[in-house]
Short mmCIF file of C-alpha atoms and ligand atoms in Angstrom, two decimals:
data_model
loop_
_atom_site.label_atom_id
_atom_site.label_comp_id
_atom_site.label_asym_id
_atom_site.label_seq_id
_atom_site.Cartn_x
_atom_site.Cartn_y
_atom_site.Cartn_z
CA UNK A 1 23.23 3.41 -43.73
CA UNK A 2 21.21 5.08 -46.68
CA UNK A 3 23.03 6.30 -49.54
CA UNK A 4 26.61 5.16 -48.36
CA UNK A 5 28.72 2.35 -49.72
CA UNK A 6 30.32 -0.35 -47.35
CA UNK A 7 33.06 -2.57 -48.72
CA UNK A 8 34.47 -5.54 -46.88
CA UNK A 9 37.32 -5.90 -49.30
CA UNK A 10 40.11 -3.67 -50.52
CA UNK A 11 39.32 -1.38 -53.18
CA UNK A 12 42.59 -1.69 -54.73
CA UNK A 13 43.26 -5.71 -54.50
CA UNK A 14 40.37 -7.27 -53.23
CA UNK A 15 42.19 -8.39 -50.12
CA UNK A 16 40.55 -8.39 -46.43
CA UNK A 17 40.17 -5.13 -44.56
CA UNK A 18 40.74 -6.58 -41.02
CA UNK A 19 42.73 -4.03 -39.25
CA UNK A 20 41.62 -0.47 -38.09
CA UNK A 21 44.02 2.38 -38.37
CA UNK A 22 41.45 4.73 -36.56
CA UNK A 23 37.73 4.43 -35.72
CA UNK A 24 36.33 8.01 -35.14
CA UNK A 25 32.82 6.75 -34.84
CA UNK A 26 29.84 8.49 -36.26
CA UNK A 27 30.52 12.00 -37.86
CA UNK A 28 28.93 14.37 -39.96
CA UNK A 29 30.56 15.31 -43.40
CA UNK A 30 33.25 17.82 -42.84
CA UNK A 31 32.47 20.23 -45.80
CA UNK A 32 28.83 19.99 -45.49
CA UNK A 33 28.53 23.41 -43.53
CA UNK A 34 25.32 24.19 -41.95
CA UNK A 35 23.09 27.22 -42.98
CA UNK A 36 21.88 28.84 -39.55
CA UNK A 37 18.18 28.62 -40.87
CA UNK A 38 18.65 24.63 -41.04
CA UNK A 39 20.45 24.61 -37.53
CA UNK A 40 17.42 22.53 -35.84
CA UNK A 41 17.39 19.78 -38.69
CA UNK A 42 18.79 16.46 -38.05
CA UNK A 43 22.14 16.57 -39.56
CA UNK A 44 23.48 13.14 -41.34
CA UNK A 45 26.14 11.68 -39.70
CA UNK A 46 28.17 8.66 -41.05
CA UNK A 47 30.58 6.21 -39.69
CA UNK A 48 34.25 7.41 -39.95
CA UNK A 49 36.62 4.42 -39.94
CA UNK A 50 39.86 3.92 -41.73
CA UNK A 51 41.13 0.35 -42.26
CA UNK A 52 44.27 -1.27 -43.74
CA UNK A 53 44.08 -4.13 -46.46
CA UNK A 54 46.01 -7.12 -44.95
CA UNK A 55 47.33 -7.90 -48.33
CA UNK A 56 48.44 -4.49 -50.00
CA UNK A 57 48.35 -2.27 -47.09
CA UNK A 58 46.10 0.26 -48.89
CA UNK A 59 44.63 2.33 -45.87
CA UNK A 60 40.89 3.18 -46.83
CA UNK A 61 37.76 4.19 -45.28
CA UNK A 62 35.17 1.03 -45.31
CA UNK A 63 32.12 3.08 -45.53
CA UNK A 64 32.00 5.99 -48.11
CA UNK A 65 29.59 8.62 -49.32
CA UNK A 66 29.09 9.18 -52.90
CA UNK A 67 31.57 11.78 -54.35
CA UNK A 68 28.44 13.48 -56.01
CA UNK A 69 27.23 13.98 -52.60
CA UNK A 70 30.61 15.68 -51.42
CA UNK A 71 31.80 17.59 -54.31
CA UNK A 72 28.71 18.72 -56.26
CA UNK A 73 28.96 22.09 -54.73
CA UNK A 74 32.07 22.84 -52.74
CA UNK A 75 33.38 25.11 -50.16
CA UNK A 76 37.31 24.83 -50.61
CA UNK A 77 38.82 27.32 -52.83
CA UNK A 78 42.40 26.35 -53.18
CA UNK A 79 43.44 30.07 -53.85
CA UNK A 80 42.48 31.12 -50.42
CA UNK A 81 46.13 30.24 -49.45
CA UNK A 82 48.56 32.59 -51.13
CA UNK A 83 51.48 29.95 -49.99
CA UNK A 84 49.61 27.15 -51.91
CA UNK A 85 49.28 29.38 -55.13
CA UNK A 86 52.95 30.26 -54.91
CA UNK A 87 53.70 26.41 -54.53
CA UNK A 88 51.60 25.66 -57.66
CA UNK A 89 53.66 28.49 -59.43
CA UNK A 90 56.68 27.04 -58.49
CA UNK A 91 55.87 23.72 -59.68
CA UNK A 92 54.79 25.04 -63.10
CA UNK A 93 58.00 26.88 -63.50
CA UNK A 94 60.06 23.74 -62.68
CA UNK A 95 57.74 21.20 -64.66
CA UNK A 96 57.67 23.62 -68.02
CA UNK A 97 61.49 23.56 -67.91
CA UNK A 98 61.90 19.93 -67.07
CA UNK A 99 59.34 18.52 -69.55
CA UNK A 100 59.72 21.04 -72.23
CA UNK A 101 56.22 22.29 -72.05
CA UNK A 102 55.24 24.74 -74.73
CA UNK A 103 52.46 25.71 -76.83
CA UNK A 104 52.25 22.36 -78.40
CA UNK A 105 51.57 20.72 -75.14
CA UNK A 106 48.51 20.09 -73.11
CA UNK A 107 48.35 20.13 -69.39
CA UNK A 108 45.23 18.55 -68.00
CA UNK A 109 44.60 19.16 -64.20
CA UNK A 110 42.07 16.75 -62.43
CA UNK A 111 40.27 18.62 -59.59
CA UNK A 112 41.82 21.88 -60.96
CA UNK A 113 39.49 23.68 -58.03
CA UNK A 114 39.46 27.39 -59.01
CA UNK A 115 42.64 27.17 -61.16
CA UNK A 116 45.08 28.09 -58.64
CA UNK A 117 47.52 25.97 -60.55
CA UNK A 118 46.46 26.07 -64.23
CA UNK A 119 46.44 29.75 -64.14
CA UNK A 120 50.31 29.79 -64.15
CA UNK A 121 50.04 27.41 -67.21
CA UNK A 122 47.78 29.56 -68.81
CA UNK A 123 50.01 32.79 -68.16
CA UNK A 124 52.84 30.81 -69.88
CA UNK A 125 50.91 30.35 -73.19
CA UNK A 126 50.63 26.59 -72.65
CA UNK A 127 47.33 24.83 -73.25
CA UNK A 128 45.69 23.78 -70.36
CA UNK A 129 42.50 22.04 -69.45
CA UNK A 130 40.79 21.55 -65.91
CA UNK A 131 38.59 19.10 -64.73
CA UNK A 132 36.52 20.07 -61.84
CA UNK A 133 33.16 18.58 -60.57
CA UNK A 134 32.19 21.25 -58.21
CA UNK A 135 30.13 23.85 -60.40
CA UNK A 136 30.54 26.73 -58.08
CA UNK A 137 34.58 26.17 -57.95
CA UNK A 138 34.58 25.39 -61.91
CA UNK A 139 32.90 28.84 -62.47
CA UNK A 140 35.64 30.59 -60.58
CA UNK A 141 38.20 28.94 -62.59
CA UNK A 142 36.57 29.99 -65.86
CA UNK A 143 36.37 33.59 -64.30
CA UNK A 144 40.13 33.35 -64.23
CA UNK A 145 40.45 32.38 -67.74
CA UNK A 146 41.14 28.80 -67.15
CA UNK A 147 39.45 26.58 -69.62
CA UNK A 148 37.25 24.15 -67.20
CA UNK A 149 35.13 21.52 -67.67
CA UNK A 150 32.60 20.50 -64.79
CA UNK A 151 32.62 16.73 -64.49
CA UNK A 152 34.14 13.90 -62.48
CA UNK A 153 37.19 12.29 -63.91
CA UNK A 154 36.99 8.72 -64.79
CA UNK A 155 37.96 6.23 -67.43
CA UNK A 156 34.87 7.34 -69.30
CA UNK A 157 35.75 10.87 -69.11
CA UNK A 158 39.31 10.07 -70.51
CA UNK A 159 37.78 7.88 -73.28
CA UNK A 160 35.48 10.98 -74.03
CA UNK A 161 38.42 13.41 -74.17
CA UNK A 162 40.54 11.11 -76.20
CA UNK A 163 37.51 10.78 -78.75
CA UNK A 164 37.68 14.38 -79.05
CA UNK A 165 41.32 14.23 -80.09
CA UNK A 166 42.97 15.15 -76.84
CA UNK A 167 46.19 13.70 -75.56
CA UNK A 168 47.82 15.06 -72.12
CA UNK A 169 51.48 15.99 -72.36
CA UNK A 170 51.05 16.27 -68.50
CA UNK A 171 48.41 15.20 -66.36
CA UNK A 172 48.44 16.95 -62.79
CA UNK A 173 46.50 15.32 -59.78
CA UNK A 174 47.01 17.13 -56.76
CA UNK A 175 45.31 16.20 -53.41
CA UNK A 176 42.55 14.12 -55.42
CA UNK A 177 43.74 10.51 -55.45
CA UNK A 178 42.76 10.11 -51.79
CA UNK A 179 39.32 11.39 -52.55
CA UNK A 180 38.31 8.91 -55.48
CA UNK A 181 36.74 5.68 -54.35
CA UNK A 182 37.15 4.19 -57.96
CA UNK A 183 40.71 4.79 -57.82
CA UNK A 184 41.70 1.80 -60.16
CA UNK A 185 39.42 3.11 -62.76
CA UNK A 186 40.63 6.60 -62.43
CA UNK A 187 44.20 5.53 -62.90
CA UNK A 188 43.24 3.61 -65.84
CA UNK A 189 41.74 6.71 -67.19
CA UNK A 190 45.01 8.85 -66.57
CA UNK A 191 47.05 6.19 -68.47
CA UNK A 192 44.36 6.42 -71.50
CA UNK A 193 44.50 10.22 -71.58
CA UNK A 194 48.16 10.52 -71.23
CA UNK A 195 50.35 11.01 -74.63
CA UNK A 196 53.05 8.27 -75.24
CA UNK A 197 55.74 10.70 -73.91
CA UNK A 198 53.34 12.33 -71.15
CA UNK A 199 54.22 12.43 -67.62
CA UNK A 200 51.46 11.93 -64.66
CA UNK A 201 52.18 14.05 -61.69
CA UNK A 202 50.10 13.82 -58.32
CA UNK A 203 50.40 14.92 -54.71
CA UNK A 204 49.03 13.63 -51.77
CA UNK A 205 49.49 13.70 -47.94
CA UNK A 206 52.02 10.90 -47.01
CA UNK A 207 50.64 8.42 -44.74
CA UNK A 208 53.88 8.06 -43.26
CA UNK A 209 53.49 11.81 -41.69
CA UNK A 210 50.07 11.11 -40.79
CA UNK A 211 51.16 8.26 -38.55
CA UNK A 212 54.50 9.96 -37.34
CA UNK A 213 52.59 13.19 -36.75
CA UNK A 214 49.23 11.86 -35.13
CA UNK A 215 47.29 13.79 -37.87
CA UNK A 216 44.22 11.80 -37.34
CA UNK A 217 42.24 15.05 -37.92
CA UNK A 218 43.04 14.53 -41.70
CA UNK A 219 40.68 11.72 -41.68
CA UNK A 220 37.22 12.54 -43.09
CA UNK A 221 34.77 11.29 -45.55
CA UNK A 222 36.30 13.22 -48.37
CA UNK A 223 39.52 11.05 -47.87
CA UNK A 224 38.71 7.70 -48.93
CA UNK A 225 42.48 6.91 -48.99
CA UNK A 226 45.48 7.59 -46.73
CA UNK A 227 48.33 6.91 -49.41
CA UNK A 228 52.05 5.43 -49.34
CA UNK A 229 54.22 4.52 -52.26
CA UNK A 230 53.96 0.95 -51.00
CA UNK A 231 50.44 0.88 -51.69
CA UNK A 232 49.98 3.04 -54.66
CA UNK A 233 52.84 1.52 -56.64
CA UNK A 234 51.04 -1.70 -57.51
CA UNK A 235 47.91 0.10 -58.61
CA UNK A 236 49.83 2.55 -61.03
CA UNK A 237 51.65 -0.44 -62.47
CA UNK A 238 48.43 -2.24 -62.89
CA UNK A 239 46.91 0.43 -64.82
CA UNK A 240 50.19 0.71 -67.26
CA UNK A 241 52.16 3.77 -65.29
CA UNK A 242 55.53 3.45 -63.95
CA UNK A 243 56.96 5.57 -61.42
CA UNK A 244 60.22 7.61 -62.32
CA UNK A 245 60.75 10.07 -59.57
CA UNK A 246 59.21 11.31 -56.27
CA UNK A 247 59.77 14.42 -53.93
CA UNK A 248 59.00 14.78 -50.44
CA UNK A 249 57.30 18.07 -49.85
CA UNK A 250 56.31 19.82 -46.64
CA UNK A 251 52.76 20.82 -47.82
CA UNK A 252 49.59 19.36 -46.00
CA UNK A 253 51.83 18.13 -43.07
CA UNK A 254 54.03 16.16 -45.43
CA UNK A 255 53.27 14.97 -48.99
CA UNK A 256 54.62 12.97 -51.63
CA UNK A 257 54.85 14.36 -55.44
CA UNK A 258 55.04 11.26 -57.57
CA UNK A 259 56.23 11.45 -61.14
CA UNK A 260 54.96 8.59 -63.43
CA UNK A 261 55.14 7.61 -67.27
CA UNK A 262 53.46 4.96 -69.32
CA UNK A 263 55.08 1.87 -68.59
CA UNK A 264 55.89 1.10 -72.73
CA UNK A 265 57.74 4.69 -72.48
CA UNK A 266 59.34 4.00 -69.02
CA UNK A 267 61.96 6.48 -67.99
CA UNK A 268 65.00 5.65 -65.62
CA UNK A 269 64.22 5.73 -61.95
CA UNK A 270 65.73 8.40 -59.58
CA UNK A 271 67.40 7.61 -56.65
CA UNK A 272 64.75 9.28 -54.60
CA UNK A 273 62.29 6.40 -55.33
CA UNK A 274 64.38 3.73 -53.29
CA UNK A 275 64.95 6.29 -50.75
CA UNK A 276 61.19 6.94 -50.15
CA UNK A 277 60.53 3.16 -50.39
CA UNK A 278 63.07 2.39 -47.44
CA UNK A 279 61.81 5.36 -45.56
CA UNK A 280 58.29 3.67 -45.44
CA UNK A 281 59.57 0.37 -44.61
CA UNK A 282 61.86 1.91 -41.50
CA UNK A 283 58.49 3.41 -40.65
CA UNK A 284 56.75 0.01 -40.57
CA UNK A 285 54.29 0.65 -43.44
CA UNK A 286 54.70 -3.07 -44.59
CA UNK A 287 53.39 -4.41 -41.27
CA UNK A 288 49.94 -4.53 -40.25
CA UNK A 289 51.16 -3.86 -36.50
CA UNK A 290 52.13 -0.31 -37.25
CA UNK A 291 48.51 0.35 -38.49
CA UNK A 292 46.91 -1.19 -35.71
CA UNK A 293 49.01 0.80 -33.11
CA UNK A 294 47.95 4.11 -34.40
CA UNK A 295 44.66 4.02 -32.56
CA UNK A 296 46.19 4.54 -29.30
CA UNK A 297 47.90 7.87 -30.23
CA UNK A 298 44.56 9.69 -30.81
CA UNK A 299 43.34 9.84 -27.49
CA UNK A 300 46.45 12.03 -26.27
CA UNK A 301 45.55 14.46 -29.04
CA UNK A 302 42.00 15.01 -27.62
CA UNK A 303 43.08 15.13 -24.10
CA UNK A 304 45.64 17.95 -24.68
CA UNK A 305 43.06 20.13 -26.59
CA UNK A 306 40.35 19.33 -23.95
CA UNK A 307 42.73 20.18 -21.28
CA UNK A 308 43.96 23.50 -22.74
CA UNK A 309 40.30 24.71 -23.41
CA UNK A 310 39.13 23.52 -19.83
CA UNK A 311 41.97 25.65 -18.33
CA UNK A 312 41.37 28.71 -20.64
CA UNK A 313 37.67 28.61 -19.33
CA UNK A 314 38.36 28.24 -15.69
CA UNK A 315 40.73 31.19 -16.12
CA UNK A 316 38.26 33.26 -18.00
CA UNK A 317 40.35 33.65 -21.01
CA UNK A 318 38.71 33.86 -24.54
CA UNK A 319 39.49 31.36 -27.32
CA UNK A 320 38.38 31.57 -30.77
CA UNK A 321 39.66 29.23 -33.84
CA UNK A 322 41.09 30.27 -37.23
CA UNK A 323 40.41 28.33 -40.41
CA UNK A 324 37.31 26.14 -40.79
CA UNK A 325 39.44 23.73 -42.61
CA UNK A 326 37.84 20.13 -43.04
CA UNK A 327 40.54 18.74 -40.84
CA UNK A 328 39.74 21.16 -38.12
CA UNK A 329 35.71 20.10 -38.24
CA UNK A 330 37.08 16.54 -37.55
CA UNK A 331 39.24 17.57 -34.50
CA UNK A 332 36.64 19.83 -33.00
CA UNK A 333 33.53 17.03 -33.43
CA UNK A 334 35.83 14.13 -32.28
CA UNK A 335 37.17 16.16 -29.24
CA UNK A 336 33.74 17.10 -28.35
CA UNK A 337 34.47 21.01 -28.58
CA UNK A 338 31.21 23.18 -28.39
CA UNK A 339 30.39 26.84 -28.83
CA UNK A 340 30.86 27.26 -25.01
CA UNK A 341 34.72 26.28 -25.68
CA UNK A 342 35.08 28.30 -29.02
CA UNK A 343 32.32 30.69 -29.90
CA UNK A 344 33.72 31.43 -33.39
CA UNK A 345 35.97 30.25 -36.21
CA UNK A 346 37.47 32.86 -38.42
CA UNK A 347 37.96 31.98 -41.96
CA UNK A 348 38.62 34.23 -45.07
CA UNK A 349 36.50 31.90 -47.51
CA UNK A 350 33.38 34.01 -48.49
CA UNK A 351 31.61 30.76 -49.29
CA UNK A 352 32.12 29.59 -45.65
CA UNK A 353 31.35 32.73 -43.61
CA UNK A 354 27.91 33.08 -42.13
CA UNK A 355 27.73 29.22 -41.97
CA UNK A 356 27.92 26.85 -39.07
CA UNK A 357 30.38 23.94 -38.85
CA UNK A 358 28.75 20.83 -38.93
CA UNK A 359 28.08 18.93 -35.60
CA UNK A 360 29.32 21.49 -33.10
CA UNK A 361 27.50 24.36 -35.01
CA UNK A 362 30.34 26.60 -34.21
CA UNK A 363 29.57 29.84 -36.60
CA UNK A 364 32.39 30.79 -39.09
CA UNK A 365 32.97 34.62 -39.24
CA UNK A 366 35.23 37.01 -41.10
CA UNK A 367 38.78 38.29 -40.11
CA UNK A 368 37.08 41.38 -38.82
CA UNK A 369 35.90 39.57 -35.88
CA UNK A 370 39.42 39.03 -34.22
CA UNK A 371 39.70 42.68 -33.37
CA UNK A 372 35.90 42.95 -32.60
CA UNK A 373 35.81 40.11 -29.94
CA UNK A 374 39.73 39.94 -28.93
CA UNK A 375 40.22 36.43 -27.74
CA UNK A 376 43.10 35.70 -25.66
CA UNK A 377 44.01 32.73 -27.88
CA UNK A 378 43.58 31.85 -31.36
CA UNK A 379 43.66 27.98 -32.19
CA UNK A 380 45.02 27.38 -35.83
CA UNK A 381 42.93 24.50 -36.90
CA UNK A 382 44.65 24.24 -40.40
CA UNK A 383 48.28 23.59 -38.69
CA UNK A 384 49.47 23.03 -42.26
CA UNK A 385 49.37 26.77 -42.98
CA UNK A 386 50.71 27.62 -39.66
CA UNK A 387 53.35 30.15 -40.88
CA UNK A 388 51.25 31.86 -43.53
CA UNK A 389 48.34 32.29 -40.85
CA UNK A 390 50.66 33.09 -37.88
CA UNK A 391 52.31 36.04 -40.06
CA UNK A 392 48.76 37.15 -41.14
CA UNK A 393 47.56 37.45 -37.55
CA UNK A 394 50.63 38.85 -35.95
CA UNK A 395 50.35 41.76 -38.62
CA UNK A 396 46.76 42.31 -37.69
CA UNK A 397 45.76 45.68 -36.12
CA UNK A 398 43.49 45.43 -33.10
CA UNK A 399 44.37 42.05 -31.91
CA UNK A 400 47.52 40.58 -30.24
CA UNK A 401 46.74 37.58 -28.61
CA UNK A 402 48.50 34.20 -28.36
CA UNK A 403 48.37 31.70 -31.13
CA UNK A 404 47.87 27.90 -30.35
CA UNK A 405 48.45 24.80 -32.52
CA UNK A 406 46.06 21.74 -31.82
CA UNK A 407 48.20 18.61 -33.40
CA UNK A 408 50.13 16.73 -32.43
CA UNK A 409 49.69 18.08 -28.88
CA UNK A 410 48.00 21.63 -28.17
CA UNK A 411 50.77 24.08 -27.76
CA UNK A 412 51.06 27.88 -27.53
CA UNK A 413 53.28 29.17 -30.08
CA UNK A 414 56.40 31.22 -29.17
CA UNK A 415 55.99 34.85 -30.04
CA UNK A 416 57.70 35.33 -33.36
P1 LIG B 501 43.37 23.64 -45.78
C1 LIG B 501 41.07 20.67 -48.02
O1 LIG B 501 41.30 20.23 -46.60
C2 LIG B 501 39.97 19.74 -48.49
P2 LIG B 501 41.38 21.40 -45.54
C3 LIG B 501 40.67 18.52 -49.41
N1 LIG B 501 39.71 17.50 -49.05
C4 LIG B 501 41.83 18.40 -49.22
O2 LIG B 501 42.26 17.18 -49.57
C5 LIG B 501 43.09 19.16 -48.81
O3 LIG B 501 42.44 20.43 -48.69
C6 LIG B 501 43.99 19.30 -49.62
C7 LIG B 501 41.40 28.99 -44.45
N2 LIG B 501 42.35 30.00 -44.52
O4 LIG B 501 43.90 24.15 -46.85
C8 LIG B 501 40.93 28.36 -45.78
C9 LIG B 501 42.05 31.36 -44.33
O5 LIG B 501 40.91 31.64 -44.16
O6 LIG B 501 44.02 23.25 -44.65
C10 LIG B 501 40.38 27.05 -45.44
O7 LIG B 501 39.29 27.32 -45.01
N3 LIG B 501 43.38 32.41 -44.64
C11 LIG B 501 40.21 18.96 -50.76
O8 LIG B 501 40.12 21.89 -45.62
C12 LIG B 501 41.13 26.72 -44.41
O9 LIG B 501 41.71 27.99 -43.74
C13 LIG B 501 44.42 31.80 -44.77
O10 LIG B 501 45.46 32.67 -44.89
O11 LIG B 501 41.65 20.70 -44.35
C14 LIG B 501 42.52 25.95 -44.77
O12 LIG B 501 42.11 24.68 -45.06
C15 LIG B 501 44.70 30.52 -45.03
C16 LIG B 501 46.22 30.00 -45.39
C17 LIG B 501 43.69 29.55 -44.90
O13 LIG B 501 42.45 22.40 -46.08
ZN1 LIG B 502 44.55 -4.51 -50.88
#
């Protein structure tokens, strides 16, 4: 496949990739939204298969698309979700207190997007630096007053920053570890950029929840890795980083927030680490058969969505979707949903409106179209934001249909 990279061995430890977690066939790139003028052009599609390393249990795509092609220009703006911005504010408040961040500190965020998190750091008068590869998103962050360098992060980036006299008191990497094919090099860069007493904090969707919640829709080409503590800890250790704490978060369907320090300045371990380690063992994440069994859990998700859409059509009821999330694009394409089933998807991101989603070419429209088209049902594709979206839609004037969630099974939400 032209331009892709295929590996036969684990990107973490070099072990064999012999077992599939999920094989979703050939899929277009989730966030490569299509301009209606290009709708007739052939769309590139790539194998989408998550496999697990037999040695270290790191789950990863075996075929990846170079990050430059995925993130050069990006359509995901983190600040679109107010709840996510609040989540970031709360984190900054806590971290500033816990780690004594002040005017003499430096907080570096990798994949800082539109400044949804660092704006709170800047507001507190703490020096901040965002590293963000997408030009359009980095520009938005700078507009908000967040110093941002437009580049990918790697060991070389860290060497460059250190060469300019920078050392970070805290490095934040939220929802980015999964996106980096060169994860080993990336973590080496983190260790290098960290000041001796610095802390590294990273959030990522927890593989345990992906498996327990049938969240196969979070598998798409941007996500090279599907992470557990079990698989990540040896990689951190190899980079010279030691975990000292972990939190379980409800965000993105269930995430972990890990805290690490340089191994030469190791801190005492919180009891929460042992608790998550045993949670993962109880979920069978240390056994290949747990991963091999996941494939069977995908089909019932598809069947329930298709059954719902067929039923709605048979009864002449209209369905629209809300949220052109990357996960929604995996879901709709994998389930073979077409414009006949769902004529439009509402999304409040200006950069997404007016485009078609890849594959099924369902158009993305503004919120005003709900009142204009008055569907009977709205399918919430980003189920991770269901409370925020449900509250918003129930307040909306001019529309009062029912809300539906697609994962783990298609389900009409009870009225609030
Ligand atoms: P949302 C993204 O995944 C992409 P996605 C990425 N690969 C990743 O790792 C995760 O985030 C963390 C819209 N919306 O957040 C905005 C509204 O319009 O589930 C988004 O298009 N109004 C980096 O794309 C979409 O829904 C609202 O009120 O699956 C949500 O996408 C809200 C709450 C959302 O991420
Ligand atoms: Zn491995």
